[in-house]
Short mmCIF file of C-alpha atoms in Angstrom, two decimals:
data_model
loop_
_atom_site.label_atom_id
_atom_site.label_comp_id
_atom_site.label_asym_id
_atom_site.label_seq_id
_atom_site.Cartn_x
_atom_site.Cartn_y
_atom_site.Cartn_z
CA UNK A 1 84.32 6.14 0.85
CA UNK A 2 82.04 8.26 -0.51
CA UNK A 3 78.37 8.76 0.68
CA UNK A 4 76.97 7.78 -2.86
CA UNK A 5 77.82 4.41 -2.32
CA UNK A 6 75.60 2.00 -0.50
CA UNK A 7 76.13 -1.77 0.88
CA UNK A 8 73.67 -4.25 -0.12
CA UNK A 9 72.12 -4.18 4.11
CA UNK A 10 71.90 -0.37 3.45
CA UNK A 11 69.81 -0.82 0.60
CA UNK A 12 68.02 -3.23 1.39
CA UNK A 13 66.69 -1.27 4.37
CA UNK A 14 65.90 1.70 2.99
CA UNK A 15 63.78 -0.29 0.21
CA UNK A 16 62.63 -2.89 3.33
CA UNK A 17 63.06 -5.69 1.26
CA UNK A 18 65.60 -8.54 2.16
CA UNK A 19 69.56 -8.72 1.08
CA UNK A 20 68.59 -11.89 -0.75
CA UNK A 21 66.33 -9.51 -3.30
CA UNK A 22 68.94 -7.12 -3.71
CA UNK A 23 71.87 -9.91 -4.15
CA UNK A 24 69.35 -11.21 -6.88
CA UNK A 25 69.23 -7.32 -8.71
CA UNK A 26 72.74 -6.88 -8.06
CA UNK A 27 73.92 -10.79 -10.23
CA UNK A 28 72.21 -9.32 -12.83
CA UNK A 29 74.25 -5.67 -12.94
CA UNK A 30 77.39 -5.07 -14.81
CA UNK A 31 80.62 -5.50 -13.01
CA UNK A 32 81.45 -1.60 -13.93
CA UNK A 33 78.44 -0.19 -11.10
CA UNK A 34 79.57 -2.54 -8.56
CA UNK A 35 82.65 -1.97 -6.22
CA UNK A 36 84.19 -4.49 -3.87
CA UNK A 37 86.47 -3.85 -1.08
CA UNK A 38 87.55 -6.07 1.86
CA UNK A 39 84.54 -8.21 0.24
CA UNK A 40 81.82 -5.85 1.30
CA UNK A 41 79.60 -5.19 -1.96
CA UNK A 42 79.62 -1.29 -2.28
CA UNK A 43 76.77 -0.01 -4.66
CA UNK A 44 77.09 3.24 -6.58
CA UNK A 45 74.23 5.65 -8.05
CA UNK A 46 73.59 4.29 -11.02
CA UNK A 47 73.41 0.64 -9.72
CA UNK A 48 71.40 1.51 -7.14
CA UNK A 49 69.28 3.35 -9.31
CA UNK A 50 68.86 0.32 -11.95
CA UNK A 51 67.93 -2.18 -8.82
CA UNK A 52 65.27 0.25 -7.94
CA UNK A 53 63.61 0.45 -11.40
CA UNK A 54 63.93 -2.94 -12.10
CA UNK A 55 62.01 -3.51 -8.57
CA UNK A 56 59.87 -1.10 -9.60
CA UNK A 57 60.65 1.62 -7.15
CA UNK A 58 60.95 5.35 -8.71
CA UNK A 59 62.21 8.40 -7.11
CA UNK A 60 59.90 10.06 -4.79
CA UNK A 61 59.49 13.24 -6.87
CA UNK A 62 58.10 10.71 -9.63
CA UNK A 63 56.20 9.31 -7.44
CA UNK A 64 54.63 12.39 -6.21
CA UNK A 65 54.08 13.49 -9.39
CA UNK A 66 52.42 10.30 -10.28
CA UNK A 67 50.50 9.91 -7.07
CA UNK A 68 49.38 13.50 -7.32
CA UNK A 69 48.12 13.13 -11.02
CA UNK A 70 46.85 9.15 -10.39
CA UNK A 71 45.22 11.42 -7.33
CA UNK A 72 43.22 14.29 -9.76
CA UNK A 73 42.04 11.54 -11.86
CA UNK A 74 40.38 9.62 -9.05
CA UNK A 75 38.87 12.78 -7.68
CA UNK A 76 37.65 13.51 -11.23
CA UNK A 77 36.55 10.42 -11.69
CA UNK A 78 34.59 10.52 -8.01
CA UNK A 79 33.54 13.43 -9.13
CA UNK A 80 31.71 12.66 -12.02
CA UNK A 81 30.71 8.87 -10.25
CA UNK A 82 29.46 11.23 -7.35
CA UNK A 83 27.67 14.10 -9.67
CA UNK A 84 26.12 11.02 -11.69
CA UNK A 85 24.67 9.57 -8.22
CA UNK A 86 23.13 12.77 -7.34
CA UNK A 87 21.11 12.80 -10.36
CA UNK A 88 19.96 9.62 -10.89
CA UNK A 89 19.05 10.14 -6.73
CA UNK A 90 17.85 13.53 -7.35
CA UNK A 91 15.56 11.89 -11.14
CA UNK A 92 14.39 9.45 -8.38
CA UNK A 93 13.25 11.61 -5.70
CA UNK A 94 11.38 14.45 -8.27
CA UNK A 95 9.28 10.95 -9.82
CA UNK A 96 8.73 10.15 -6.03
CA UNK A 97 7.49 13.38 -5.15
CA UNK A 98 5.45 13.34 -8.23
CA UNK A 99 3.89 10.16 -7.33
CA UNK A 100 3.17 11.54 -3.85
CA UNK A 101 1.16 14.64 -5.13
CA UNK A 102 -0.83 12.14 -7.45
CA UNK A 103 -1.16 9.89 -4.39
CA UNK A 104 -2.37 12.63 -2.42
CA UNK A 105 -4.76 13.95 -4.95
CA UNK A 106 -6.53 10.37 -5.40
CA UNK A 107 -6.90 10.19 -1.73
CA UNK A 108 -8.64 13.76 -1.75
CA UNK A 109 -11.24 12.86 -4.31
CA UNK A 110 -11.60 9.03 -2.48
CA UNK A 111 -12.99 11.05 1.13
CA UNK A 112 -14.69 13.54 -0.91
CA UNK A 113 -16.33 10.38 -2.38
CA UNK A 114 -16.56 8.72 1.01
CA UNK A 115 -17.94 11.95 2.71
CA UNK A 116 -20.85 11.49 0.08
CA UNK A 117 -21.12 8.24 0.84
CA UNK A 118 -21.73 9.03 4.39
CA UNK A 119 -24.24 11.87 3.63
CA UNK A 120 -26.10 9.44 1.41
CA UNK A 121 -26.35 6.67 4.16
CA UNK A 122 -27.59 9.07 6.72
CA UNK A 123 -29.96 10.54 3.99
CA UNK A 124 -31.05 6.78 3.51
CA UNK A 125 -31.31 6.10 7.12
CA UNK A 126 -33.30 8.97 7.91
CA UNK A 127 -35.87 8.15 4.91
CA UNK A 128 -36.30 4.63 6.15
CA UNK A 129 -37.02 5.59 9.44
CA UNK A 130 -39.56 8.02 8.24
CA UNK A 131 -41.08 5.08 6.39
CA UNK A 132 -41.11 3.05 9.02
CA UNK A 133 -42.94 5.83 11.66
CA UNK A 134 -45.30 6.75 8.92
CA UNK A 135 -46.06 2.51 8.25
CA UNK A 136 -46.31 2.53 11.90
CA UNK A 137 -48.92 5.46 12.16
CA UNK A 138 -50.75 4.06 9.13
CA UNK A 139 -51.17 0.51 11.41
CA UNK A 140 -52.41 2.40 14.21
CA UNK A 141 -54.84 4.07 12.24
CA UNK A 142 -55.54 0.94 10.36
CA UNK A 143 -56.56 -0.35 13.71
CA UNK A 144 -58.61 2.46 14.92
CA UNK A 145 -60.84 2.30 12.22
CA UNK A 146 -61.13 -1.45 12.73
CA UNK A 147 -62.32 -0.43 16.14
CA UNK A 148 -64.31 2.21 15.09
CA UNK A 149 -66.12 0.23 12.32
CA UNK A 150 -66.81 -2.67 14.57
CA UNK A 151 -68.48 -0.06 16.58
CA UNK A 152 -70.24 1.43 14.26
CA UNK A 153 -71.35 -2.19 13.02
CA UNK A 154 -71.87 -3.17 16.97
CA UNK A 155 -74.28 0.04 17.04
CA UNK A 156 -76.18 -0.66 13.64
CA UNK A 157 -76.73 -4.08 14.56
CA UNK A 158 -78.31 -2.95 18.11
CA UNK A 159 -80.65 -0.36 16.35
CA UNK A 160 -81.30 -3.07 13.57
CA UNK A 161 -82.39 -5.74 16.37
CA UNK A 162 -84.55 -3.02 18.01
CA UNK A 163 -86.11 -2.01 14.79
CA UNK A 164 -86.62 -5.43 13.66
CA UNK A 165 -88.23 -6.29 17.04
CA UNK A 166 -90.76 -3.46 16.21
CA UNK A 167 -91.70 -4.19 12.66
CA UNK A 168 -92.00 -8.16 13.50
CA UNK A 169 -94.81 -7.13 15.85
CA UNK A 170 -96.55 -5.10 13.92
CA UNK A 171 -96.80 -7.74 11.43
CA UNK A 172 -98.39 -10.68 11.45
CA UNK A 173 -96.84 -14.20 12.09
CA UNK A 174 -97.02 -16.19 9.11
CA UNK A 175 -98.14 -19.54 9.21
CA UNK A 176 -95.07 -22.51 8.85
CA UNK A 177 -96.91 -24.11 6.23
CA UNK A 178 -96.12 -21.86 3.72
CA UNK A 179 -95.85 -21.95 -0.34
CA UNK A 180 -93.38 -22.74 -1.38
CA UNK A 181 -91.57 -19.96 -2.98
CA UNK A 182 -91.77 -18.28 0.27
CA UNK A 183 -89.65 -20.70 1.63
CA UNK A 184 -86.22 -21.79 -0.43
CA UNK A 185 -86.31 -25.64 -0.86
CA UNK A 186 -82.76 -26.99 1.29
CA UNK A 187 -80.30 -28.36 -0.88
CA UNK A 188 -78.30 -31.42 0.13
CA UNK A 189 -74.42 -30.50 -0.28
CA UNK A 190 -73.99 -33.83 -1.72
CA UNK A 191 -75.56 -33.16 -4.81
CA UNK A 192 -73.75 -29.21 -5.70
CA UNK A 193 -71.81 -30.40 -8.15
CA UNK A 194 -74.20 -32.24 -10.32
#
């Protein structure tokens, strides 16, 4: 025999698929491609090769060749998936880093803003306390004079007594039965408001 030809096991293992498969391919070959002897199925390269294609097998060179080229396209195709992710990422982080230097700019001017807002509270603070030392003085004064005036009134009345005590002696008493117009008439509060 010659080492083209293949039995239907052979075959079957080297495609790992079972004899029923391959006794299915080989019912629908031509008599001519198939030889029989001592009723062992013998297979030459042409049947073999028809069984293979119509189980969709190809040789290995066309399969390298296909795998190899099915491979390029995938890698180009990865490629330019991968090269599109890495700008749309890239488009994403440049308007995130923009945001973040507008972000950080706002916050600048909002504690330059709060740092006057601080100077202007302690400016505040220190004004009302002012006010309130300066309202407090004023009261104190306020209340010295007071004291000083009722003093001062204390003293005039004193001098006033002792001068009036003087000039009623030198003068004479007058007598109670007066005129008239030296002495006011009283009036009856009843009658004010007629």
């Amino acid at each position: 025999m010659s080492e083209n030809l293949k039995t239907i096991r052979e075959l079957a293992e080297e495609l790992g698929v079972s004899k029923k498969k391959i006794h299915y391919q080989v019912s629908k070959l031509d008599t001519d491609s198939i030889q029989r002897l001592d009723g062992t199925i013998y297979l030459g390269k042409s049947a073999i090769s028809k069984i293979k294609s119509n189980m969709g097998y190809s040789k290995v060179s066309e399969l390298d060749s296909l795998g190899i080229q099915n491979g390029r396209k995938l890698d180009s195709g990865l490629d330019t998936e991968k090269n599109k992710l890495l700008n749309e990422k890239s488009e994403q982080i440049n308007y995130l880093k923009e945001q973040l230097i507008k972000k950080d700019g706002q916050l600048s001017i909002k504690d330059e803003q709060i740092k006057s807002l601080v100077e202007i509270q302690n400016q505040t603070q220190n004004l009302l306390d002012q006010q309130q030392r300066l309202a407090l003085q004023d009261k104190q004064l306020l209340e010295e004079y007071k004291a000083e005036i009722k003093d001062l009134k204390a003293l005039t009345m004193a001098l006033h007594d002792d001068g009036e005590k003087k000039v009623t002696s030198d003068k004479q008493p007058e007598p109670e039965n007066s005129t008239p117009k030296s002495q006011p008439k009283p009036k009856k509060w009843w009658r004010f408001g007629k």
